[in-house]
CSV table of C-alpha atoms in Angstrom, one decimal:
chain,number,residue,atom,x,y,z
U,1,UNK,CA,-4.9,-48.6,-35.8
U,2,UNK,CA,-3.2,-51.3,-37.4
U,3,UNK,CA,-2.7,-49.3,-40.9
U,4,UNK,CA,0.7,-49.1,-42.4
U,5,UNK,CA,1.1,-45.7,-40.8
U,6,UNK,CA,0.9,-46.1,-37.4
U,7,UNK,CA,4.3,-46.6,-35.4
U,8,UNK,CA,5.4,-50.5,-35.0
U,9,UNK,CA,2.7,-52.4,-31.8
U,10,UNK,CA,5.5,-52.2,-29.4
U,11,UNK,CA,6.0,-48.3,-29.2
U,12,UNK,CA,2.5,-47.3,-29.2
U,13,UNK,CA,1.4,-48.8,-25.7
U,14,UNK,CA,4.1,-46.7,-23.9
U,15,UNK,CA,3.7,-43.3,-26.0
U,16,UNK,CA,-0.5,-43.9,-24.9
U,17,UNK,CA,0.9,-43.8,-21.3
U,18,UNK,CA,3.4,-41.0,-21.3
U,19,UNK,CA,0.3,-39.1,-22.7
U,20,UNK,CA,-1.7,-40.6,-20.0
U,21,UNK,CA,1.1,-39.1,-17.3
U,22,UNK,CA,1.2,-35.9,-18.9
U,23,UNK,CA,-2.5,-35.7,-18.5
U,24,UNK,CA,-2.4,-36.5,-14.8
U,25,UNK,CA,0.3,-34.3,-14.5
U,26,UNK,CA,-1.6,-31.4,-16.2
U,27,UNK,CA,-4.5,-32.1,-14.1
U,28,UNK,CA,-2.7,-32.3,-10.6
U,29,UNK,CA,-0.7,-28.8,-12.0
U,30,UNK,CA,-4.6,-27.2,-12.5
U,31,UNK,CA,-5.7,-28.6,-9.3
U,32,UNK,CA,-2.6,-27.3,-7.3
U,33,UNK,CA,-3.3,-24.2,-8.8
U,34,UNK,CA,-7.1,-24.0,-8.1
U,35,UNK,CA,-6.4,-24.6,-4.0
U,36,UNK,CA,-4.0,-22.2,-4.7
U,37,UNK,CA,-6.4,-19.4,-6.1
U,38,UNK,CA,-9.1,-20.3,-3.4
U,39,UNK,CA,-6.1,-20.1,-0.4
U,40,UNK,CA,-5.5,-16.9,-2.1
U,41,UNK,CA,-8.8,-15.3,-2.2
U,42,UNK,CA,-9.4,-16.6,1.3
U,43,UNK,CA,-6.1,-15.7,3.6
U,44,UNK,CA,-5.0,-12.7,0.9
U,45,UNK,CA,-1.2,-12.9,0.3
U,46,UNK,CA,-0.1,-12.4,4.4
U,47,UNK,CA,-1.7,-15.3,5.3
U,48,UNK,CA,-0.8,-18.2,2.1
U,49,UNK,CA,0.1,-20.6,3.6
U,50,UNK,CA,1.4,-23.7,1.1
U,51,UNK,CA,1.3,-26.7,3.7
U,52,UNK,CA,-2.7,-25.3,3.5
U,53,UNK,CA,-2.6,-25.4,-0.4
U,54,UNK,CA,-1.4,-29.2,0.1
U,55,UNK,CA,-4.1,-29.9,2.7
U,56,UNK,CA,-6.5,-29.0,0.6
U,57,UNK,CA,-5.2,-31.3,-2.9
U,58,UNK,CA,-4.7,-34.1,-0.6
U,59,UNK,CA,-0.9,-34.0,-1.5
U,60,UNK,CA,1.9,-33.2,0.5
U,61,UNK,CA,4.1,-29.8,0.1
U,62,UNK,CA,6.6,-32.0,-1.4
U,63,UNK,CA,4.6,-32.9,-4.1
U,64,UNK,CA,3.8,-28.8,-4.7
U,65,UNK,CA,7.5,-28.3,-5.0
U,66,UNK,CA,7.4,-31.1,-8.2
U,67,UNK,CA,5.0,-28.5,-10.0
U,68,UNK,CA,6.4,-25.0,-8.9
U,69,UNK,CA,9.4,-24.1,-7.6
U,70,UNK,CA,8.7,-21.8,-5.0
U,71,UNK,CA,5.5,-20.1,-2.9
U,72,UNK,CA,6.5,-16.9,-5.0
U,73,UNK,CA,6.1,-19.1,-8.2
U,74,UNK,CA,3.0,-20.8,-7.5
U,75,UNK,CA,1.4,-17.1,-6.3
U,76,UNK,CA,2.6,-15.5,-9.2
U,77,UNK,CA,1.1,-18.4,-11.5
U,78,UNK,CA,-2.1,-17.8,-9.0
U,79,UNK,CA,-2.1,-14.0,-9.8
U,80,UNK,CA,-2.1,-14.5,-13.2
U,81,UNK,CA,-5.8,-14.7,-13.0
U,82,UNK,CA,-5.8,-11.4,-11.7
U,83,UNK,CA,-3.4,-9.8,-14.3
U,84,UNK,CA,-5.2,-11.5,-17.1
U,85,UNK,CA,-8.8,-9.8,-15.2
U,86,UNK,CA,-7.6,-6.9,-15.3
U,87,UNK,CA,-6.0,-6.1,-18.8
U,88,UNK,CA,-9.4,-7.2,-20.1
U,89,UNK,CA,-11.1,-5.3,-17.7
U,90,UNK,CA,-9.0,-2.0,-18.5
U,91,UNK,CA,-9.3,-2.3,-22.1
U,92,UNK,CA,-12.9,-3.2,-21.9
U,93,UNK,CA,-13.4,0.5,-20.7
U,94,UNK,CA,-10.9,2.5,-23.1
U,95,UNK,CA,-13.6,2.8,-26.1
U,96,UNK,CA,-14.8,6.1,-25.5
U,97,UNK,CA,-13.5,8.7,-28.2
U,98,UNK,CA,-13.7,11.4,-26.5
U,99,UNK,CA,-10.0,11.8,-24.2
U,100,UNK,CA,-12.0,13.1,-21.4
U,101,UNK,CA,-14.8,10.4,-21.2
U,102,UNK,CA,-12.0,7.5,-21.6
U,103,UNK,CA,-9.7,9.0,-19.1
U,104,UNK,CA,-12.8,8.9,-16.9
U,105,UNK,CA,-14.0,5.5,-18.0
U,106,UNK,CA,-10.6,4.2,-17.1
U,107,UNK,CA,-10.4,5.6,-14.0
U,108,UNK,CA,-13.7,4.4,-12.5
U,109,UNK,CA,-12.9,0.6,-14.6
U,110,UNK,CA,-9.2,1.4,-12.4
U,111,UNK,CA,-11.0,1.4,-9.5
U,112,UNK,CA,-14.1,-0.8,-9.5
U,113,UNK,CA,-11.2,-3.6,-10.4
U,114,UNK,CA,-9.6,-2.5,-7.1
U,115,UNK,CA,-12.1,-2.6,-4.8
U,116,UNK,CA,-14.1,-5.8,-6.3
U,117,UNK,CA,-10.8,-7.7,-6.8
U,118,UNK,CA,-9.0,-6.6,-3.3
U,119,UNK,CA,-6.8,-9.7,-3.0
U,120,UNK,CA,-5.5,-9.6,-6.7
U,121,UNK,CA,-5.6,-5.8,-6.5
U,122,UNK,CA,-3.4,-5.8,-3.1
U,123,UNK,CA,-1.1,-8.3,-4.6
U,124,UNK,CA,-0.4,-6.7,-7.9
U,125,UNK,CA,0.2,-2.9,-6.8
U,126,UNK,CA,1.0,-2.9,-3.4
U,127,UNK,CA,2.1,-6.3,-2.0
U,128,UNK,CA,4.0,-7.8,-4.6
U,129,UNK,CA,4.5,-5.0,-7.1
U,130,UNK,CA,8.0,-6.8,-8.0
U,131,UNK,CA,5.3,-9.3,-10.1
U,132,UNK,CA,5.0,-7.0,-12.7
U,133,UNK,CA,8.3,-6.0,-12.5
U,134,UNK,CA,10.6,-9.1,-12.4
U,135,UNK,CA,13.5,-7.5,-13.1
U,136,UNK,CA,13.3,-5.2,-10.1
U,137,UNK,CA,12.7,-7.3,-7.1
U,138,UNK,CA,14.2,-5.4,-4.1
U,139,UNK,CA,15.8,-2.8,-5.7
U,140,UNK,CA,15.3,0.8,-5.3
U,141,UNK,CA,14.5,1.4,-9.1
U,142,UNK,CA,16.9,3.3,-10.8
U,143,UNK,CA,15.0,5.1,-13.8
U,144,UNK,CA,17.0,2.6,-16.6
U,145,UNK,CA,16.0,-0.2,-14.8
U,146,UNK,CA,12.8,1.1,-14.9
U,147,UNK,CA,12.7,1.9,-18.3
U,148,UNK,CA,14.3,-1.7,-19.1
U,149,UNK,CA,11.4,-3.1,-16.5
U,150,UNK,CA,8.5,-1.6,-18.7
U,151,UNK,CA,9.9,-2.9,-22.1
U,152,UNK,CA,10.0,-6.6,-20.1
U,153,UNK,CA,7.5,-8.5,-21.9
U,154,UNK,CA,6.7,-9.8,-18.6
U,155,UNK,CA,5.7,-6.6,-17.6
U,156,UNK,CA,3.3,-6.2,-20.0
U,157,UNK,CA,0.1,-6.0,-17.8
U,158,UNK,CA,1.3,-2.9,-16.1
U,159,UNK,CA,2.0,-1.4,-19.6
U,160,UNK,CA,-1.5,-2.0,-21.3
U,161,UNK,CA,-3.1,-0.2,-18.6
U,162,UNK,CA,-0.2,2.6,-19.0
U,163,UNK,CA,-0.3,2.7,-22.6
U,164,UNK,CA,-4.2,3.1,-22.9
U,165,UNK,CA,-3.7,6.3,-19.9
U,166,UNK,CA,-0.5,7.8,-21.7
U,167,UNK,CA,-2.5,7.4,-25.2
U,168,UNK,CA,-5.7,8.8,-23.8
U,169,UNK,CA,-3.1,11.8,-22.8
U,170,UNK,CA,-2.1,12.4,-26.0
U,171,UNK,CA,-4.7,12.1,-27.7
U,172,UNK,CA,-6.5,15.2,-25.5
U,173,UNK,CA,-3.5,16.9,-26.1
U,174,UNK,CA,-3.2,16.6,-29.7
U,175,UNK,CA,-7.0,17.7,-30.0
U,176,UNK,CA,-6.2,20.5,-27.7
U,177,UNK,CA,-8.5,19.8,-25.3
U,178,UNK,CA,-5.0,19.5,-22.8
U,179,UNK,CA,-2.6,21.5,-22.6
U,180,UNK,CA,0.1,20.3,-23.8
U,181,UNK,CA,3.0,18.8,-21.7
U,182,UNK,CA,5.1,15.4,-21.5
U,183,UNK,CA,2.0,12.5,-21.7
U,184,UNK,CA,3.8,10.1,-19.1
U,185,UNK,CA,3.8,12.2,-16.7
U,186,UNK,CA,0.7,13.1,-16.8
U,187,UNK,CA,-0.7,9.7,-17.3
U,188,UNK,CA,1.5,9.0,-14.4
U,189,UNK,CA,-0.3,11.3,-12.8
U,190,UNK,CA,-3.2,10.4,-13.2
U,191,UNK,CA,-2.1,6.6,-12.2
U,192,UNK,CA,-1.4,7.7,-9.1
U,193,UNK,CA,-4.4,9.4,-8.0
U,194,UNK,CA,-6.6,6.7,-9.1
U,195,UNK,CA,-4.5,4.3,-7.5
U,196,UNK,CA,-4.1,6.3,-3.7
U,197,UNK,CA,-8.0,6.4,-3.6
U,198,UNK,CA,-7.9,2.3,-4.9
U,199,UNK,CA,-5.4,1.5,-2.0
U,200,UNK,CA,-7.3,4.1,0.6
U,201,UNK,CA,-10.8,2.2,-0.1
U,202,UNK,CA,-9.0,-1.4,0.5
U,203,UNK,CA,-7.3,0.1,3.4
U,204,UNK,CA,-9.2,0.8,7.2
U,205,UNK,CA,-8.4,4.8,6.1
U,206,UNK,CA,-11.2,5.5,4.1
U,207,UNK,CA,-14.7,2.5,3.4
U,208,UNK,CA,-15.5,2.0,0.2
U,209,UNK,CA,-18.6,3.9,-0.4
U,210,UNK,CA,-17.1,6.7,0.9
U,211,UNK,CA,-14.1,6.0,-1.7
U,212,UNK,CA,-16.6,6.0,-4.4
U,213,UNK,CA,-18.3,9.3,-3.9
U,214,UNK,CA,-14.3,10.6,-3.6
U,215,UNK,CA,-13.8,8.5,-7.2
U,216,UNK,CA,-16.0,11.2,-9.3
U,217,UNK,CA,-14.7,14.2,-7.7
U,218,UNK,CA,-10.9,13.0,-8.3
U,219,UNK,CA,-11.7,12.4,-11.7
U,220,UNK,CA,-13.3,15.5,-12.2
U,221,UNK,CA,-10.6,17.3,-10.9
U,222,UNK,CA,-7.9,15.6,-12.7
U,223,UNK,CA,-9.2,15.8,-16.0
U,224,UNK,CA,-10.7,19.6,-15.5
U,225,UNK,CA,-6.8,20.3,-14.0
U,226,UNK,CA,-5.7,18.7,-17.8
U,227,UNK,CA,-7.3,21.1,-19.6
U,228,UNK,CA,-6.0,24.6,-21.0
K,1,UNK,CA,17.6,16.2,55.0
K,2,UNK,CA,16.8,16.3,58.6
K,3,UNK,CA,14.7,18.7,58.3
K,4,UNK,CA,11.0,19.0,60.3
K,5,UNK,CA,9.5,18.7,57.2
K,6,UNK,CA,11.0,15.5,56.2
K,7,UNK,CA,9.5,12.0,56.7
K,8,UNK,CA,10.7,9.9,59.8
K,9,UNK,CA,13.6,8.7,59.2
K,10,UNK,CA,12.5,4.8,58.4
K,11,UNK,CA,10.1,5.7,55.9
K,12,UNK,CA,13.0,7.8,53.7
K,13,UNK,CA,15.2,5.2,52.7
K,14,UNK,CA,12.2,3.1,51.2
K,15,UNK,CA,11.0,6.1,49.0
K,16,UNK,CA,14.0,6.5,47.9
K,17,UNK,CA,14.7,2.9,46.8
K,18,UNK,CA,11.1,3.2,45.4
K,19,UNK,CA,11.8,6.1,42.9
K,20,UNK,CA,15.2,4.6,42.3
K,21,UNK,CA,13.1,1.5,41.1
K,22,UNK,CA,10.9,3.9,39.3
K,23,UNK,CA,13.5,5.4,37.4
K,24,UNK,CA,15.2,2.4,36.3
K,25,UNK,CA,11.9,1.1,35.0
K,26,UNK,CA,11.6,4.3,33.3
K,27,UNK,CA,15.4,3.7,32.2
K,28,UNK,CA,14.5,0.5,30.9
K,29,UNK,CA,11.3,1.4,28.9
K,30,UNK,CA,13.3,3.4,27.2
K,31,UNK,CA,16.0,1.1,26.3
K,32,UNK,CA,13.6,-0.9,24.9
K,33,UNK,CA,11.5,1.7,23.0
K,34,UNK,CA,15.2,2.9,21.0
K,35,UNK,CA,15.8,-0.7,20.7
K,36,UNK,CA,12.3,-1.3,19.1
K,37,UNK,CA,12.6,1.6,17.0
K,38,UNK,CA,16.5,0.6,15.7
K,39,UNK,CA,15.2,-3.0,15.1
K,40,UNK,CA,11.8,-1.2,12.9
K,41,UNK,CA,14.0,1.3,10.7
K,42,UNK,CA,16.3,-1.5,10.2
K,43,UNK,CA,14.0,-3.9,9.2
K,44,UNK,CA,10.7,-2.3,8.9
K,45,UNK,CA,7.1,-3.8,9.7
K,46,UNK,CA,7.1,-7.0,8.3
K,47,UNK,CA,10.8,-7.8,9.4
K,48,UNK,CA,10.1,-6.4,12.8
K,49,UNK,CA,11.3,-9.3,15.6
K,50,UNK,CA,10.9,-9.0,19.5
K,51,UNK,CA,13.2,-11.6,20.0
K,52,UNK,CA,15.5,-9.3,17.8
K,53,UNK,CA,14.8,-5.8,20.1
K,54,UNK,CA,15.4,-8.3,23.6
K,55,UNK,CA,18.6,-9.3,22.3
K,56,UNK,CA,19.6,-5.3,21.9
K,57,UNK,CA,18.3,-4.7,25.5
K,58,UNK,CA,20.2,-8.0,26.6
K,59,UNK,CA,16.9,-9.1,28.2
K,60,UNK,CA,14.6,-11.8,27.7
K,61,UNK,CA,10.8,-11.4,25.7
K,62,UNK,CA,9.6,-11.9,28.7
K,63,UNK,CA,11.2,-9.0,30.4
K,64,UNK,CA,10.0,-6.9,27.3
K,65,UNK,CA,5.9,-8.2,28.3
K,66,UNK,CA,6.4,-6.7,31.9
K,67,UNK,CA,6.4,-3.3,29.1
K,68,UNK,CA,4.5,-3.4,26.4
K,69,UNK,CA,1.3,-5.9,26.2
K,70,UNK,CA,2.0,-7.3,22.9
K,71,UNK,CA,4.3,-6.8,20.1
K,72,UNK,CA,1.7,-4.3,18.1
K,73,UNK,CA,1.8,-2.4,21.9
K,74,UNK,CA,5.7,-2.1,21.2
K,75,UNK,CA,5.2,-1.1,17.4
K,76,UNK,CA,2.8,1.2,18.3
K,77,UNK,CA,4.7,3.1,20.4
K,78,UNK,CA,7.9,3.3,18.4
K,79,UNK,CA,5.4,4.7,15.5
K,80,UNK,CA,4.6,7.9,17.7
K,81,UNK,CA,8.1,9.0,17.3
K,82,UNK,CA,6.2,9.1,13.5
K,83,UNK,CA,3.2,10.7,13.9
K,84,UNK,CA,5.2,13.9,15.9
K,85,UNK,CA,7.4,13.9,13.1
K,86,UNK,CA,4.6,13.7,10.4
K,87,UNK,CA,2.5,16.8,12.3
K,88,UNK,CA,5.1,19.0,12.6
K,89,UNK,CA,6.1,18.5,9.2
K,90,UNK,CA,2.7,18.9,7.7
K,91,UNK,CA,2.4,22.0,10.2
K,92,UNK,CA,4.9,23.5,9.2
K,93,UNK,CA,4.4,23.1,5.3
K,94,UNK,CA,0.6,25.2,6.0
K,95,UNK,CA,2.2,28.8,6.3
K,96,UNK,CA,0.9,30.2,3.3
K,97,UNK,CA,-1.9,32.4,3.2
K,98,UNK,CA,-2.7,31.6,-0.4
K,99,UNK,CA,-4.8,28.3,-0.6
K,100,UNK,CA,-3.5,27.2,-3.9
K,101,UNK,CA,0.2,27.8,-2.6
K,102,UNK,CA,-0.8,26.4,1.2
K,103,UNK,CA,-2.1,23.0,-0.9
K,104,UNK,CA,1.0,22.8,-2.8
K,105,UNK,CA,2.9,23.1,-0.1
K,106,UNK,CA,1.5,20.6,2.2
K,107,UNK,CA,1.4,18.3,-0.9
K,108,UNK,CA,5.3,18.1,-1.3
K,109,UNK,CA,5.6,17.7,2.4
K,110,UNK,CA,3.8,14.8,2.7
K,111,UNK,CA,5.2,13.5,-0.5
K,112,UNK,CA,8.4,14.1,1.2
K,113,UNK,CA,8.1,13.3,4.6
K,114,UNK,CA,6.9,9.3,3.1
K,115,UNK,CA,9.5,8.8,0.9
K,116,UNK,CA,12.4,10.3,3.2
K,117,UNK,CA,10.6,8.1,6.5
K,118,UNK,CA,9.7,5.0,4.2
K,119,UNK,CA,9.2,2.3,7.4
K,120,UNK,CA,7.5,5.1,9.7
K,121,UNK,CA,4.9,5.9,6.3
K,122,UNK,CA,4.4,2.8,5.6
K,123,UNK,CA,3.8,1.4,8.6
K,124,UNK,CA,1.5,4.7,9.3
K,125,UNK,CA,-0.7,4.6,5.8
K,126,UNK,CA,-0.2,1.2,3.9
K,127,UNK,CA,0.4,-1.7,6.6
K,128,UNK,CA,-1.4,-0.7,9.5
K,129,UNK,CA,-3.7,2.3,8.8
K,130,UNK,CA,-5.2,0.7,11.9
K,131,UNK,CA,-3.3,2.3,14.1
K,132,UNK,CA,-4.3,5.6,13.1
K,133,UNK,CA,-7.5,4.2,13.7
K,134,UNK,CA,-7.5,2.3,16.7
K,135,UNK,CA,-11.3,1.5,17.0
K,136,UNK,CA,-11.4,0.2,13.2
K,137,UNK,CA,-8.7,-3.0,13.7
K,138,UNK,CA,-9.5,-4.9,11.1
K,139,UNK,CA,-13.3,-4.2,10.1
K,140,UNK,CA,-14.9,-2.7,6.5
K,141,UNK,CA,-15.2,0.7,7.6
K,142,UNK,CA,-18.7,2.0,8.1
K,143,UNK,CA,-19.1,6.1,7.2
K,144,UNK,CA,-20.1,6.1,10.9
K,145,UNK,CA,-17.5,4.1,12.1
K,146,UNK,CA,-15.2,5.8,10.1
K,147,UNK,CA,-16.9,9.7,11.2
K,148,UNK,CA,-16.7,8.3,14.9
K,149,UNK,CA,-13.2,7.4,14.8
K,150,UNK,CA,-11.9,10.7,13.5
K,151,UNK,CA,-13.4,11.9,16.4
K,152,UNK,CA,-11.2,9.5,18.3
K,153,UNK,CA,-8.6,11.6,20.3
K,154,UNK,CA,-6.2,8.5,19.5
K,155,UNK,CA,-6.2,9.4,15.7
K,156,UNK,CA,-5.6,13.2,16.0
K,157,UNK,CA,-2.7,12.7,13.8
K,158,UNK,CA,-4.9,12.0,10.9
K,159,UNK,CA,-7.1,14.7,11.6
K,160,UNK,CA,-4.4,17.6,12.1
K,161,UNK,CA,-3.3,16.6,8.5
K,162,UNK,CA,-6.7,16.2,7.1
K,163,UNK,CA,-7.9,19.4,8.8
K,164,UNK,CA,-5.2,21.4,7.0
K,165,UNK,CA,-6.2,20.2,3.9
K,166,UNK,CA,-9.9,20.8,4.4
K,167,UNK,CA,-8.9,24.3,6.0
K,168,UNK,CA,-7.3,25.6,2.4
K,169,UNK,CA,-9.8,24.1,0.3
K,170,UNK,CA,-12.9,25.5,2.4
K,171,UNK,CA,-10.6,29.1,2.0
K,172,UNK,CA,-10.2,28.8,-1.7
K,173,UNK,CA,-13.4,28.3,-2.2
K,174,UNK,CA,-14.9,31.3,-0.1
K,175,UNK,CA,-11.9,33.4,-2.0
K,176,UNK,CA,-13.4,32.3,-4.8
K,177,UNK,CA,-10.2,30.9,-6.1
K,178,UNK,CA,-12.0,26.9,-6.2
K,179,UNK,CA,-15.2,26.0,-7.7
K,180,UNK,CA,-18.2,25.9,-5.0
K,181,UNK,CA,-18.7,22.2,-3.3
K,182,UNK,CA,-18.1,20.0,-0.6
K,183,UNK,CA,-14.6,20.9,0.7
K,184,UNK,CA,-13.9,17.8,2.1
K,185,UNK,CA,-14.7,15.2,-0.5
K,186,UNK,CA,-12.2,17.3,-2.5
K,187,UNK,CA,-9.8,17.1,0.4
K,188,UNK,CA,-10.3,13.4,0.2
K,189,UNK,CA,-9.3,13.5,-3.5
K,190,UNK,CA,-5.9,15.4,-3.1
K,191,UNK,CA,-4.9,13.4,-0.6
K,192,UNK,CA,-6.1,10.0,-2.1
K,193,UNK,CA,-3.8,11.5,-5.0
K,194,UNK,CA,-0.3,12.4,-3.3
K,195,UNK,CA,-1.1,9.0,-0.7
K,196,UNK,CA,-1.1,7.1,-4.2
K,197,UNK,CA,2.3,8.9,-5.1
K,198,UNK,CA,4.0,8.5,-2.3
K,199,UNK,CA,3.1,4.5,-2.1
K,200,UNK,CA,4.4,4.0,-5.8
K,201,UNK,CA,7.4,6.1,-5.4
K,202,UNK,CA,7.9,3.2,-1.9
K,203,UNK,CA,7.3,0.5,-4.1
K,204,UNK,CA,8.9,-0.9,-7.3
K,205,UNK,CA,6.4,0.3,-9.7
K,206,UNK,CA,8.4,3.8,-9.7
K,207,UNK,CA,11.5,5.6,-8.9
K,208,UNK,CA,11.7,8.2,-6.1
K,209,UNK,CA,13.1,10.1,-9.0
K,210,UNK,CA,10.6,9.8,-11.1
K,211,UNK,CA,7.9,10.3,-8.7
K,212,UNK,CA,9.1,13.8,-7.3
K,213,UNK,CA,9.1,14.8,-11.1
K,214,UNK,CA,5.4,13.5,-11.4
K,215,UNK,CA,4.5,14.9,-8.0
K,216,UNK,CA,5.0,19.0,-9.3
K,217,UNK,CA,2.6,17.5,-12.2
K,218,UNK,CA,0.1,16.2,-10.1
K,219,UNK,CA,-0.2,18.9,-7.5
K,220,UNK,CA,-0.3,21.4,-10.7
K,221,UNK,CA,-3.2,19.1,-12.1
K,222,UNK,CA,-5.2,19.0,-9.0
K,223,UNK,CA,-5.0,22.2,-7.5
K,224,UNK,CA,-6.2,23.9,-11.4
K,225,UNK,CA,-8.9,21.1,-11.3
K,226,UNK,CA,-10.0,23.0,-8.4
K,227,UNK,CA,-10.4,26.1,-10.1
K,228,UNK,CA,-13.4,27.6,-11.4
């Protein structure tokens, strides 16, 4: 203030209020997003409803559309939570050595993250699966776009979780306690075990409790089935 | 005609009109049904419209409610045409007398049978499971709930595939071929694992391709995780 480097008086009040609108703006943004979260995790993804996201910021939809471009936009920034949940969640349970007692680690983390997160969990793998691949929304996947779709840094949350399975793989393999084989597909595999028992628990096919008791012997079997 | 046995003659004409009537109703259900089931192949669940299937009649809805009850009435009954064709494709797949070889089979039949009927599996396993469970519409499965509506004659389509399943593991394991234990928690497993194929391999997160690659890997996994 007033020292020889500050900018000249008559800049200075209009750069403190373009910080000032940027924190409002930034603010509004995080609130928009909060009544987003909580529409979310109350209606699920079939019953968002954005006019109900305004209702509940006080705003009108128009105002939504200043700060995201879409409903798809403002979900995705929504499920973000949820991505960023899970990756820790996953990683959080990959730090067994043994191949065996991380594959089953993982699994059980896979699924607990299902089942206690069902909104996110619906969302991310069976709603709006395009979210983790952008590149693929609509399309019948083709396996380069596939390929292309996993090395998508946007993709990224799908492949930490892969890359911990396909590693947990290998790593059974090399210490011959697999047999050996090609890694991704087992890991793939295994994904989709873990992941029909996630969706059957969230679905009315099969309660959760019931699920759970099915969790232990569909990792037993799967990792018992790796071996030599 | 003219005839002792007939009716009098003043009562004939008004039977006849009646099943006339009659058959024209039954005529017109079943416009309506192909309609329905044209409008649900083309645009599956979520893009299912009953304006849309009135328009292919070249009636009004409100012809179609003198039919069906509600739309999930209509949707329901186009989804039979699914569940006949999902039992005898799943009955058919259970001809061999070796368990391993009977699981294996019926494995890449339903594997199949989703990806090659994509609207009729979803609809049957992932949007509205309810239907296969008509008593559990929308509630967190209780085991009881869940034990008294696979008793439910309305859900037999469930149990004909889940008996099968239960059948070759219960005959593995009195052959001796599959470790001792409760066949149908491990009946649960397989098919949590081939359910969660088949979903992927209908979504974006992987390729039919891929998936019927990764399908002879899990079905090899499982079945020697059930081994001794």
């Amino acid at each position: 203030m007033g020292t020889s480097s500050t900018p000249s008086r008559s800049t200075r009040p209009r750069e403190k209020s373009r910080s000032r609108d940027n924190a409002e703006k930034q603010e509004l943004r995080a609130s928009i997003l909060r009544a987003a979260s909580e529409e979310f995790l109350g209606h699920g993804y079939e019953g968002f409803s954005l006019r109900r996201v305004a209702e509940r910021v006080g705003y009108t939809p128009t105002t939504i559309y200043l700060y995201f471009r879409d409903k798809d936009e403002l979900l995705f920034e929504t499920a973000r939570d949820g991505f960023v949940a899970f990756d820790a969640t996953i990683q959080a349970a990959a730090t067994q050595s043994d191949p065996r007692e991380r594959l089953r680690a993982l699994g059980r983390a896979y699924f607990e993250f299902g089942v206690n997160n069902a909104a996110h969990y619906r969302l991310m793998f069976m709603q709006r699966a395009d979210f983790l691949l952008p590149r693929l929304v609509g399309t019948a996947a083709s396996e380069e776009l596939h390929a292309a779709a996993l090395l998508d840094p946007d993709s990224a949350h799908r492949v930490i979780a892969q890359d911990l399975l396909v590693g947990a793989v290998r790593d059974g393999i090399e210490a011959g306690l697999f047999r050996a084989g090609e890694p991704i597909a087992k890991a793939d595999a295994l994904w989709a075990g873990i992941h029909g028992l996630t969706a059957l628990a969230l679905s009315p096919l099969m309660s959760p409790e019931h699920a759970r008791s099915v969790a232990d012997e569909l990792l037993d079997t799967l990792i018992r089935g790796l071996e030599p």
